[in-house]
mmCIF file of C-alpha atoms in Angstrom:
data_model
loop_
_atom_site.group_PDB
_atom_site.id
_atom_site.type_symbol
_atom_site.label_atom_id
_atom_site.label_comp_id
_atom_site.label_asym_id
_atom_site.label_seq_id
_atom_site.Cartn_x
_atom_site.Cartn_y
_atom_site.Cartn_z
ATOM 1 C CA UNK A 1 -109.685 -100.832 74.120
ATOM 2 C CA UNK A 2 -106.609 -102.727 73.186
ATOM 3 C CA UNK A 3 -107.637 -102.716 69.299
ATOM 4 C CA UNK A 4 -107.782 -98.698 69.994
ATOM 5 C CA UNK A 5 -104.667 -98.515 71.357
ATOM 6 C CA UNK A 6 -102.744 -100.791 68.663
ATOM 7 C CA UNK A 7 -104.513 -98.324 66.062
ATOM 8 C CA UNK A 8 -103.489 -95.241 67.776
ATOM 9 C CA UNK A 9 -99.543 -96.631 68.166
ATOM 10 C CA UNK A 10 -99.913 -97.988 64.566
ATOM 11 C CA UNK A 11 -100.464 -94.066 63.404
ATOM 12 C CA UNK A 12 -97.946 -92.804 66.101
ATOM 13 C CA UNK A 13 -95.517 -95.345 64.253
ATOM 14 C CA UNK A 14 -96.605 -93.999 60.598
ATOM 15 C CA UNK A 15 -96.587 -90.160 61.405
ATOM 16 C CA UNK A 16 -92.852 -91.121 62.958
ATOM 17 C CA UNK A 17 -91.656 -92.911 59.671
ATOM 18 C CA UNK A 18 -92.549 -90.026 57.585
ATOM 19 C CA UNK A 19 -91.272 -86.751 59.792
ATOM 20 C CA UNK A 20 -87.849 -88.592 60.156
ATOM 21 C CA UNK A 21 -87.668 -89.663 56.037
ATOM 22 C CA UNK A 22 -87.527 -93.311 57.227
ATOM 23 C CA UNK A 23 -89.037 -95.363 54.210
ATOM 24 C CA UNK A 24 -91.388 -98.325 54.930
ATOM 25 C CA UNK A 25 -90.270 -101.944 53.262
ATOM 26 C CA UNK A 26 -91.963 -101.966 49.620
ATOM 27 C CA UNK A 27 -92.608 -98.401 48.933
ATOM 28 C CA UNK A 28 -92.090 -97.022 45.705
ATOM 29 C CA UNK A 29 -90.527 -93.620 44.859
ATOM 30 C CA UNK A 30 -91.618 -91.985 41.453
ATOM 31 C CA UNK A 31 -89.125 -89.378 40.170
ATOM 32 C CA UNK A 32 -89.958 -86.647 37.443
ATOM 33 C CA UNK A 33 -86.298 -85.706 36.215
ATOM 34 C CA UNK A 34 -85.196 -83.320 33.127
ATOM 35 C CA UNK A 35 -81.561 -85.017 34.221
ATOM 36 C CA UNK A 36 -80.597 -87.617 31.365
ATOM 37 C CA UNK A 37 -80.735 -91.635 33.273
ATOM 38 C CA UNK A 38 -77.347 -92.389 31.903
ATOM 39 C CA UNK A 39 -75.621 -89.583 33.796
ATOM 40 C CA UNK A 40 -77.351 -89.726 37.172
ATOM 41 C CA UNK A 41 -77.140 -93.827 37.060
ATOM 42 C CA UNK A 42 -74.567 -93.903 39.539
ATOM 43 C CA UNK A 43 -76.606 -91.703 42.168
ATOM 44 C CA UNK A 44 -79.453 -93.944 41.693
ATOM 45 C CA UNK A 45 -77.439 -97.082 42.248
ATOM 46 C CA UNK A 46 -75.978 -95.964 45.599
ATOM 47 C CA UNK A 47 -79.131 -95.055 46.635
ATOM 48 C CA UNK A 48 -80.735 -98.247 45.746
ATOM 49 C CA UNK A 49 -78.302 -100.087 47.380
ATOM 50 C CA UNK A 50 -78.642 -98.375 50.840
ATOM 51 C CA UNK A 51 -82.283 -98.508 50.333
ATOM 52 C CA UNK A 52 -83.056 -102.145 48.935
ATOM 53 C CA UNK A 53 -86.845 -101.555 50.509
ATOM 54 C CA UNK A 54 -87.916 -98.569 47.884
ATOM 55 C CA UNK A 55 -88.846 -99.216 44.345
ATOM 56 C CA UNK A 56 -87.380 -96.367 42.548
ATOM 57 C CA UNK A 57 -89.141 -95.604 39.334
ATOM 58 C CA UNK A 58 -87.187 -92.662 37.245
ATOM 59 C CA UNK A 59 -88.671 -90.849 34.559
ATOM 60 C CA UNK A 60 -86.881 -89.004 31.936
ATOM 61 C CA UNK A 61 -88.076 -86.382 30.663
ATOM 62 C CA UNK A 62 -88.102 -82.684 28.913
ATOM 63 C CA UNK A 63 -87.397 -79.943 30.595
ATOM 64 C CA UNK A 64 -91.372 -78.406 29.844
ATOM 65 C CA UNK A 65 -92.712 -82.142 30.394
ATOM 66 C CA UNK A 66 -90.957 -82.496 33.866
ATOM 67 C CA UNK A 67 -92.922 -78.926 34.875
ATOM 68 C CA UNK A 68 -96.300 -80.858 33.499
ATOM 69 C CA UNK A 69 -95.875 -83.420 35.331
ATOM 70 C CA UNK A 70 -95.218 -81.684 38.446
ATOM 71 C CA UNK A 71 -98.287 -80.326 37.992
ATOM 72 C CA UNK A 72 -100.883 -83.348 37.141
ATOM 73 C CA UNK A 73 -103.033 -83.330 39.738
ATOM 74 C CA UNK A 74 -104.421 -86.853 39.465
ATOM 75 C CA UNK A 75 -100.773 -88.508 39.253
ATOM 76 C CA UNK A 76 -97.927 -86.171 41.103
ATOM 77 C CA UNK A 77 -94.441 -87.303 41.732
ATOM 78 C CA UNK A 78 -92.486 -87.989 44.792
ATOM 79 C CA UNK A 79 -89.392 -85.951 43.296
ATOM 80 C CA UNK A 80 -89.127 -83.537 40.794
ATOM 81 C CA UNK A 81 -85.536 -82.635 39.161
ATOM 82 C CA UNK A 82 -85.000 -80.008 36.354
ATOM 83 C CA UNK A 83 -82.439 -77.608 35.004
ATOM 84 C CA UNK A 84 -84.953 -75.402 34.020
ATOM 85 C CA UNK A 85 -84.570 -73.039 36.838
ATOM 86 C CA UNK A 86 -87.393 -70.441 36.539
ATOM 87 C CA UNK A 87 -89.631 -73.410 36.118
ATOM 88 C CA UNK A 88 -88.512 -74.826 39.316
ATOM 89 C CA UNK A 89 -88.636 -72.026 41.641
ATOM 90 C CA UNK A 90 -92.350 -71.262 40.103
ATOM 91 C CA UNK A 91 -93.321 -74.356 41.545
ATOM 92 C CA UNK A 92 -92.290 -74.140 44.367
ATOM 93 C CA UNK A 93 -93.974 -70.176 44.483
ATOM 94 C CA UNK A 94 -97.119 -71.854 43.641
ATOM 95 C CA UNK A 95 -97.370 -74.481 46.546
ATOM 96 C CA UNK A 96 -96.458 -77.299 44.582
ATOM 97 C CA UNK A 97 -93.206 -78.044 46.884
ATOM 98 C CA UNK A 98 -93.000 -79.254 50.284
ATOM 99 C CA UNK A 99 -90.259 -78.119 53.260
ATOM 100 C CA UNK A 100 -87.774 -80.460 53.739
ATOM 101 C CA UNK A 101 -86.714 -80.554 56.995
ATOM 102 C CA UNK A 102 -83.228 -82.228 57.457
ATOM 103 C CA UNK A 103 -79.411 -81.754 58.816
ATOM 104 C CA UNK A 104 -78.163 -81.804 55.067
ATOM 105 C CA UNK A 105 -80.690 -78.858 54.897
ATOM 106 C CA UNK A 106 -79.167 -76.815 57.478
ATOM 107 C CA UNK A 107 -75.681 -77.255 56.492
ATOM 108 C CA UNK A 108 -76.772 -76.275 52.339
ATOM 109 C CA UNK A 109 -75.572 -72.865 51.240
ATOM 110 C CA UNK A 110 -78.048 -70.396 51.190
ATOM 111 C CA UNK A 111 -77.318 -69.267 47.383
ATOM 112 C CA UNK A 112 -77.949 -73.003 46.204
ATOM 113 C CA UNK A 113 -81.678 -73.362 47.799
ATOM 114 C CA UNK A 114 -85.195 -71.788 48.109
ATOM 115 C CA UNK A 115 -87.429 -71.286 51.090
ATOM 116 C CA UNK A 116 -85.769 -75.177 52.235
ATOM 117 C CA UNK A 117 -87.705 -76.253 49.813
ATOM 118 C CA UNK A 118 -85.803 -76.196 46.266
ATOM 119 C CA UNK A 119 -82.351 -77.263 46.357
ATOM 120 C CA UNK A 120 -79.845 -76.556 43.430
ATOM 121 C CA UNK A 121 -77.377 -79.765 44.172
ATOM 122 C CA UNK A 122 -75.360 -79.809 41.037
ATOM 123 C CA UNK A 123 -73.147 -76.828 39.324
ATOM 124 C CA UNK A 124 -72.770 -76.839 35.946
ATOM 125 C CA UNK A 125 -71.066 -74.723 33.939
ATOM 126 C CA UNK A 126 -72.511 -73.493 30.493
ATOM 127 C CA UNK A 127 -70.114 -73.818 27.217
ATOM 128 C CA UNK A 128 -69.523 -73.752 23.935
ATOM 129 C CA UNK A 129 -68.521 -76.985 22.022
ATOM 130 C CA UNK A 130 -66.626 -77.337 18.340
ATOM 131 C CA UNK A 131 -65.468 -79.970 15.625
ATOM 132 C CA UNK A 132 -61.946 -80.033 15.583
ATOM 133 C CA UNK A 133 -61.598 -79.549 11.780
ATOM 134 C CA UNK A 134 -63.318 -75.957 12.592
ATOM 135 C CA UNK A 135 -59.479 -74.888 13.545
ATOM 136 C CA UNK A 136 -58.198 -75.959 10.373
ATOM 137 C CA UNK A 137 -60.480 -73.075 9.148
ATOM 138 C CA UNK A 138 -61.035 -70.423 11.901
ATOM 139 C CA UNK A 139 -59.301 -69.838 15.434
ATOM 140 C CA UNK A 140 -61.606 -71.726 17.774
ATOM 141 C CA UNK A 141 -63.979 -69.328 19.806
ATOM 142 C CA UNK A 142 -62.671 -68.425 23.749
ATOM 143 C CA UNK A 143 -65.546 -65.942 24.475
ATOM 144 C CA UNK A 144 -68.626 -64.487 23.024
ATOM 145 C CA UNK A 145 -66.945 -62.009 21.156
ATOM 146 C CA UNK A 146 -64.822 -64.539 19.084
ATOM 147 C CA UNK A 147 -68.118 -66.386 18.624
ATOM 148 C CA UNK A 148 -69.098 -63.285 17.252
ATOM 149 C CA UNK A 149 -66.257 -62.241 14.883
ATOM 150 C CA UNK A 150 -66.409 -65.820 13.247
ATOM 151 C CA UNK A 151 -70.495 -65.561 12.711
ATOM 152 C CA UNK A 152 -69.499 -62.055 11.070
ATOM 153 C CA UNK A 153 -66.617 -63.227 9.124
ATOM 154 C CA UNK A 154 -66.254 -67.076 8.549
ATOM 155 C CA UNK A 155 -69.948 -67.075 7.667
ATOM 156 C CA UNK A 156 -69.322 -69.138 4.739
ATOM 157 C CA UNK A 157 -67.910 -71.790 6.317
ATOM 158 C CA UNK A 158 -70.419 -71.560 9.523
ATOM 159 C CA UNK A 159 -73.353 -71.375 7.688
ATOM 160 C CA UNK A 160 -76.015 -74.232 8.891
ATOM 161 C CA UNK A 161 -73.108 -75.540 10.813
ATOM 162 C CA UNK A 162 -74.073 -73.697 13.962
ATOM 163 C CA UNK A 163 -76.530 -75.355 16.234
ATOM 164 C CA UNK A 164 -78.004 -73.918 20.197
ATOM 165 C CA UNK A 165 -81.115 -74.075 21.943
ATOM 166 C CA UNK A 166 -84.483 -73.891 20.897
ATOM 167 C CA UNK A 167 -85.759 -71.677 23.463
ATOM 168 C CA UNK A 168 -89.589 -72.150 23.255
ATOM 169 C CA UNK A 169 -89.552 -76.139 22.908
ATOM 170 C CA UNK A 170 -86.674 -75.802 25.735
ATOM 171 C CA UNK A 171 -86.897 -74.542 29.229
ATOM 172 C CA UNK A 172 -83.238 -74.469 29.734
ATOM 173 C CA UNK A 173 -82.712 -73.010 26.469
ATOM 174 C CA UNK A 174 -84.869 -70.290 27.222
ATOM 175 C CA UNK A 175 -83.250 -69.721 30.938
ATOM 176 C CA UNK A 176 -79.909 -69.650 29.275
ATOM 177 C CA UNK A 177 -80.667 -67.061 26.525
ATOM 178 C CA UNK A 178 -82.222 -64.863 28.952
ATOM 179 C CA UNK A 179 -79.623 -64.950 31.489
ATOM 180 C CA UNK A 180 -76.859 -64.080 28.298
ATOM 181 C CA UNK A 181 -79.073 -61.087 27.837
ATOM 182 C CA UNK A 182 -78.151 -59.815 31.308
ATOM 183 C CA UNK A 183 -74.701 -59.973 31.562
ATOM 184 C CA UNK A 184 -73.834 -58.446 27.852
ATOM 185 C CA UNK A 185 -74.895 -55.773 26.186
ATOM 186 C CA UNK A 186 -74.327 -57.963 22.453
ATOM 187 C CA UNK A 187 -76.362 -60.964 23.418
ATOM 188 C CA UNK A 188 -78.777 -59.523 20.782
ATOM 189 C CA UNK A 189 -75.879 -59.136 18.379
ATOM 190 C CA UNK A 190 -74.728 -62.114 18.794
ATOM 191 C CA UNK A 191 -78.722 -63.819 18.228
ATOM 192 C CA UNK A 192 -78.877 -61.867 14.618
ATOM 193 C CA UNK A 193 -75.080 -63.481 13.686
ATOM 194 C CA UNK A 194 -76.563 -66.659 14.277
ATOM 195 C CA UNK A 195 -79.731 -66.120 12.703
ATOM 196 C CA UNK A 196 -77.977 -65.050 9.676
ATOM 197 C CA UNK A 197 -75.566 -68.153 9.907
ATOM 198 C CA UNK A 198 -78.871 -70.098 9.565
ATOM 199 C CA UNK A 199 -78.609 -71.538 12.939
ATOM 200 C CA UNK A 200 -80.449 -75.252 13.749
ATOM 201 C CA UNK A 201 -82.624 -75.469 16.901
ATOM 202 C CA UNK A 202 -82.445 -78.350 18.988
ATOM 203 C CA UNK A 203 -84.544 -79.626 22.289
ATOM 204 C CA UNK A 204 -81.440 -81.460 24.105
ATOM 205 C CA UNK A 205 -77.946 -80.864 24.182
ATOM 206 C CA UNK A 206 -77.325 -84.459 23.411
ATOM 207 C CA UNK A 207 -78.849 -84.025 20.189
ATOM 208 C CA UNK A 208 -76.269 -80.991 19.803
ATOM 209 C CA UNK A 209 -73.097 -83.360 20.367
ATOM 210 C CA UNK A 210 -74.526 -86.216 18.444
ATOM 211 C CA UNK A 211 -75.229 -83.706 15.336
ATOM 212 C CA UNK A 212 -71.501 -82.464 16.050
ATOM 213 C CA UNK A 213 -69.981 -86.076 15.987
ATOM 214 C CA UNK A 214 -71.681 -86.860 12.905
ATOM 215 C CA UNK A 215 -70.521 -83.738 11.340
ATOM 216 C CA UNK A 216 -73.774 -82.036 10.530
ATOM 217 C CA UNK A 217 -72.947 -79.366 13.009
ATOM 218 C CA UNK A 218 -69.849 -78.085 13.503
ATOM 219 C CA UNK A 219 -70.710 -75.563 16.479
ATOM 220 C CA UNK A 220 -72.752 -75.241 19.372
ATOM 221 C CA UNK A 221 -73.797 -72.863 21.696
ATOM 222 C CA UNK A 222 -75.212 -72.949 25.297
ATOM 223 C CA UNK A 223 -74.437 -76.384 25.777
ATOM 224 C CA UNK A 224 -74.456 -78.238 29.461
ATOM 225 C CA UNK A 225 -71.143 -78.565 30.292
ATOM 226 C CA UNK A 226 -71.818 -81.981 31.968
ATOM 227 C CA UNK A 227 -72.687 -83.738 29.456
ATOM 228 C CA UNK A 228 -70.431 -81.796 26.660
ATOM 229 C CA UNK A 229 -67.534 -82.758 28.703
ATOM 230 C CA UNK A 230 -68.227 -86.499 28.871
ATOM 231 C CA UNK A 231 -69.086 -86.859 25.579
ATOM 232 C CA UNK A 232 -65.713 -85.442 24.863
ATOM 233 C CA UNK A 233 -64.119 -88.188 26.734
ATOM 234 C CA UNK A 234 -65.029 -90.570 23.775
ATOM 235 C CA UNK A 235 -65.374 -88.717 21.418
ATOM 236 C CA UNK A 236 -61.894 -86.892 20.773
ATOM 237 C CA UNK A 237 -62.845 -84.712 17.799
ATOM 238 C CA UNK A 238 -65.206 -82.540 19.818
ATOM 239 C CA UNK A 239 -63.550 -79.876 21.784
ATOM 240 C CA UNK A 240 -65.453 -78.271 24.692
ATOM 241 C CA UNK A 241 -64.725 -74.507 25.820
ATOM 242 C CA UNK A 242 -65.394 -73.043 28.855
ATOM 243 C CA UNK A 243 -66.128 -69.521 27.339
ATOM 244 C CA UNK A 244 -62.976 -66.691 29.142
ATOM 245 C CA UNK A 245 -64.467 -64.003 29.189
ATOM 246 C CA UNK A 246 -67.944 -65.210 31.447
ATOM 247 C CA UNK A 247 -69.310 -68.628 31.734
ATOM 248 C CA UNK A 248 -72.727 -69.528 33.144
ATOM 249 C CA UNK A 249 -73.680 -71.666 35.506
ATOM 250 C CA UNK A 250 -76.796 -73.547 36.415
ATOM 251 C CA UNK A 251 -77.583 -75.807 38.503
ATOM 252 C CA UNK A 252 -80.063 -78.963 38.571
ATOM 253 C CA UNK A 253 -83.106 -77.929 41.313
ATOM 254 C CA UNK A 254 -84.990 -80.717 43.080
ATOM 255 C CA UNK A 255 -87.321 -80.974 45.716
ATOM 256 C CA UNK A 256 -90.306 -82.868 47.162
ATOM 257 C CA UNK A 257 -93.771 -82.299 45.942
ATOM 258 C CA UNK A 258 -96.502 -81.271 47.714
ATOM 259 C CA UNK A 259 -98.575 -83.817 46.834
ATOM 260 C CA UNK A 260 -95.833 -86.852 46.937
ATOM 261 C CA UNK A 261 -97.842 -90.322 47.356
ATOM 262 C CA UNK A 262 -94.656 -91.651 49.168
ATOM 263 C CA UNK A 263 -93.219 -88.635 51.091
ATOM 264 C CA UNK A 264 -90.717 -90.639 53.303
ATOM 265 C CA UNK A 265 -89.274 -92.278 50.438
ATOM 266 C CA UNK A 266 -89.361 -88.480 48.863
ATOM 267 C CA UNK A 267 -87.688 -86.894 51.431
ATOM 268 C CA UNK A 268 -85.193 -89.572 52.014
ATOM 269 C CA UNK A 269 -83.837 -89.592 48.603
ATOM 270 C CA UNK A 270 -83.509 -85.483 48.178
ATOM 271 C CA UNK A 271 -81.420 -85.590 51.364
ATOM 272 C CA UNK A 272 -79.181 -87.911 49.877
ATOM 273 C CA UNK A 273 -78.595 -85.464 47.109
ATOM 274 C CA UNK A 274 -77.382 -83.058 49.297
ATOM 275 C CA UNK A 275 -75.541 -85.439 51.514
ATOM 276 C CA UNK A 276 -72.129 -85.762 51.720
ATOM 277 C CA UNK A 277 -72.147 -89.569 50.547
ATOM 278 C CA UNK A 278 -74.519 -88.309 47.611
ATOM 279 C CA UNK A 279 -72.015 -85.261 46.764
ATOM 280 C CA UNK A 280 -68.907 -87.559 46.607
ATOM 281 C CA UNK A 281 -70.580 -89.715 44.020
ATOM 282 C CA UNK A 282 -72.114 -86.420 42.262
ATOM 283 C CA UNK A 283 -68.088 -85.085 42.038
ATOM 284 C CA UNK A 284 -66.315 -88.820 41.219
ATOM 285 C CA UNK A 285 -69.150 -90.774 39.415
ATOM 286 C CA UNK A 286 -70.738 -88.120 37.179
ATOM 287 C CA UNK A 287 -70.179 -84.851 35.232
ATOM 288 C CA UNK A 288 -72.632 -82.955 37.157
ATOM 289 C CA UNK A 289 -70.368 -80.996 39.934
ATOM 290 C CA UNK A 290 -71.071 -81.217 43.321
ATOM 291 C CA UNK A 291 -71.629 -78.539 44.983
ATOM 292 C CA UNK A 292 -70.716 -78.889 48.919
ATOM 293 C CA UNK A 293 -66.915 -77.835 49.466
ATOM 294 C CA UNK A 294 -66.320 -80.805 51.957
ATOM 295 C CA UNK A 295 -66.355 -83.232 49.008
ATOM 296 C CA UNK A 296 -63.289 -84.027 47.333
ATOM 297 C CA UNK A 297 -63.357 -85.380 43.234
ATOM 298 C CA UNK A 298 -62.819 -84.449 39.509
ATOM 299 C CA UNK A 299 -66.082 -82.698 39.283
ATOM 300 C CA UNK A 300 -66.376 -80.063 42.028
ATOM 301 C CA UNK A 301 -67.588 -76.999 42.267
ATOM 302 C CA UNK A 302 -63.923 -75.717 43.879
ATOM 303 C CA UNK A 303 -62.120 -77.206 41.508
ATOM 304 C CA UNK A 304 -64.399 -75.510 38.103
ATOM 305 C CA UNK A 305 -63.597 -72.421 40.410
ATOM 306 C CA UNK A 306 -59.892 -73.145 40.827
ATOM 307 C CA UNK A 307 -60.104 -74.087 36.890
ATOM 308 C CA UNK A 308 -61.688 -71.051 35.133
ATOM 309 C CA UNK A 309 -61.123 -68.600 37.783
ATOM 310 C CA UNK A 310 -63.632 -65.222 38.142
ATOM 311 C CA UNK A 311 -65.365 -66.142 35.311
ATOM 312 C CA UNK A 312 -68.385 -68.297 36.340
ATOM 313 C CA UNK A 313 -71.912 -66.628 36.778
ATOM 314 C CA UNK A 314 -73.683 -68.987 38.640
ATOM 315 C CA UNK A 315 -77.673 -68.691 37.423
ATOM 316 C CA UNK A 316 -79.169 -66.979 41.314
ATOM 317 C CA UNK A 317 -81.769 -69.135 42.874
ATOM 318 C CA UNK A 318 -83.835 -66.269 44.162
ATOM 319 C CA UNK A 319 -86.674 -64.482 42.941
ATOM 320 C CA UNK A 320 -85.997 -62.552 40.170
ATOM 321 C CA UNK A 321 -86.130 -66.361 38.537
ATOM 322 C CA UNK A 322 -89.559 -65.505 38.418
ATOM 323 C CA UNK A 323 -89.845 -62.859 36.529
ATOM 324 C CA UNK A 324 -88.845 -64.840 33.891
ATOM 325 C CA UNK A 325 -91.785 -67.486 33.568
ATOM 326 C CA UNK A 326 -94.375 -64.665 33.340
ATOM 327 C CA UNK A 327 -96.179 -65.327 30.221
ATOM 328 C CA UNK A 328 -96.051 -61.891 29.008
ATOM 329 C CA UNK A 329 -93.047 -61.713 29.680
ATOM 330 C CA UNK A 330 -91.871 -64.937 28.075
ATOM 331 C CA UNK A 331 -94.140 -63.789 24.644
ATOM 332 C CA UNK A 332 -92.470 -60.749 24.224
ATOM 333 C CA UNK A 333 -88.545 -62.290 24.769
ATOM 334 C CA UNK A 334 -89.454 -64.704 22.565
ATOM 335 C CA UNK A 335 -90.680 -62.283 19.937
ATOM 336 C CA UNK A 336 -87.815 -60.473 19.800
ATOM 337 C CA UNK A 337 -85.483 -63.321 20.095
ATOM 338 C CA UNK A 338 -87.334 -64.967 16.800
ATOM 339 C CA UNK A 339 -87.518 -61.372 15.465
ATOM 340 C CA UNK A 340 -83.575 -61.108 15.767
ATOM 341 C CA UNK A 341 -83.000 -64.309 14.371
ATOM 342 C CA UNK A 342 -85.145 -63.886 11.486
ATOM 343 C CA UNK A 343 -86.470 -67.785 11.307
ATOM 344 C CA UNK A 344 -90.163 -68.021 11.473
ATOM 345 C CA UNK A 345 -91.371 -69.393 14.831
ATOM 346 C CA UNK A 346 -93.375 -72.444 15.132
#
């Protein structure tokens, strides 16, 4: 009777630790993140510190591997982190995320979650980024249309200089494309300039600033403001433009999966995301914006407002994100997309 009764408060004890998030001394905490190590480091420091009893393993990844992963059914991950939104919310359609069921959760906007289950915590603003020798040639692009006007008439010197988004080998390429082709009528326009500028592809848009610092590129497109902007710090040839006329915004999704092998430690970490503590690092330590409005930093969410003004489009977590992962639907964007472009697709 009294080995019964240790069992049963043993389980009590258990089923307590993981409702409340409270981790148990030696777990480990696997993270599946499309959110580059070197720019999240501080996040994952502070956490580590306040929780010396998890072993936090971080994976970087792809945008497209991240959604794999998420979905290996013999291995899952505790945490899953992308900035490929459509890919996120599908997810979470499909089962693969669990409620999390916190105060931070409560107090979240309802335009930056999904169902208390996917939670946008970052807000990042989309841009465009240039060489400074291309003023020496051109006047440096504000808004789409002077991105277009120099594809149609500095093509000479732009040609194989100009560098975006693959958006089949990229998630967030593709998210970003499609969300240009609902807010202006010349997204298209502007996809044949660049097609007949000779455009380069690339997966990251780290690969985009290190092919602009070496000089092979000499503009890019789409890039993530986060990491444009601290690569600028260093590098003071590379000028990064919030585009005037709209800029848009996206915004890294995480959440807890289904399937997590350590859900406490899962559930624990994603509310410090959204927690004030994790917010204030988010808007002093990183690039990545916070986006709570008690917070106070460099990189805030108010402040991008105060900064650019009416002009940010913040990507909607809600369901027409959906629409957007449907295969057919994906085949036939990317069709025309490689169709307007006029490169052969791989």
């Amino acid at each position: 009777m009294k080995r019964r009764l240790q069992v049963m408060l043993g389980l009590a004890l258990w089923l307590i630790l993981v409702g409340t998030g409270t981790a148990r001394a030696g777990e480990k905490l696997i993270i599946e993140a499309a959110l580059d190590r070197p720019i999240v480091e501080p996040i994952l420091d502070a956490f580590a510190a306040e929780n010396p009893q998890i072993d936090l393993d971080y994976r970087d990844r792809s945008t497209l591997e991240a959604d794999r992963r998420a979905r290996d059914r013999e291995s899952p991950p505790d945490v899953v982190i992308s900035s490929a939104m459509p890919w996120q919310l599908a997810l979470s359609n499909e089962g693969m995320a669990q409620p999390l069921d916190a105060p931070e959760v409560d107090q979240w906007p309802a335009w930056a979650k999904w169902r208390n289950e996917v939670f946008g915590f970052t807000f990042e603003p989309v841009v465009m980024a240039y060489r400074l020798e291309l003023a020496s040639h051109m006047p440096p692009p504000e808004t789409h249309r002077d991105l277009l006007d120099l594809l149609t008439h500095y093509r000479h010197w732009l040609d194989d200089r100009v560098v975006s988004y693959s958006p089949r080998e990229s998630g967030v390429g593709y998210t970003l494309f499609q969300q240009d082709a609902r807010y202006t009528p010349r997204a298209w326009d502007l996809i044949a300039a660049m097609g007949a500028a000779n455009i380069n592809l690339e997966t990251t848009t780290q690969r985009m600033l290190e092919g602009l610092s070496d000089g092979r590129y000499w503009l890019g497109y789409n890039l993530l403001g986060s990491y444009a902007m601290l690569w600028a710090q260093t590098h003071p040839d590379i000028i990064v433009q919030v585009p005037n006329d709209y800029s848009l915004v996206l915004m890294r999704m995480a959440f807890v999966h289904r399937d997590a092998p350590h859900p406490a430690a899962a559930k624990r970490f994603v509310s410090f995301l959204l927690s004030q503590r994790g917010q204030h690092i988010l808007a002093g330590q990183t690039p990545l914006f916070s986006v709570r409005d008690d917070v106070i930093g460099p990189y805030t969410a108010q402040r991008l407002r105060d900064q650019v003004g009416d002009h940010l489009y913040p990507i909607p977590i809600n369901a027409t994100l959906l629409a957007f992962v449907d295969p057919l639907r994906r085949q036939a964007f990317l069709r025309r997309w490689y169709r307007e472009i006029r490169i052969l697709s791989e």
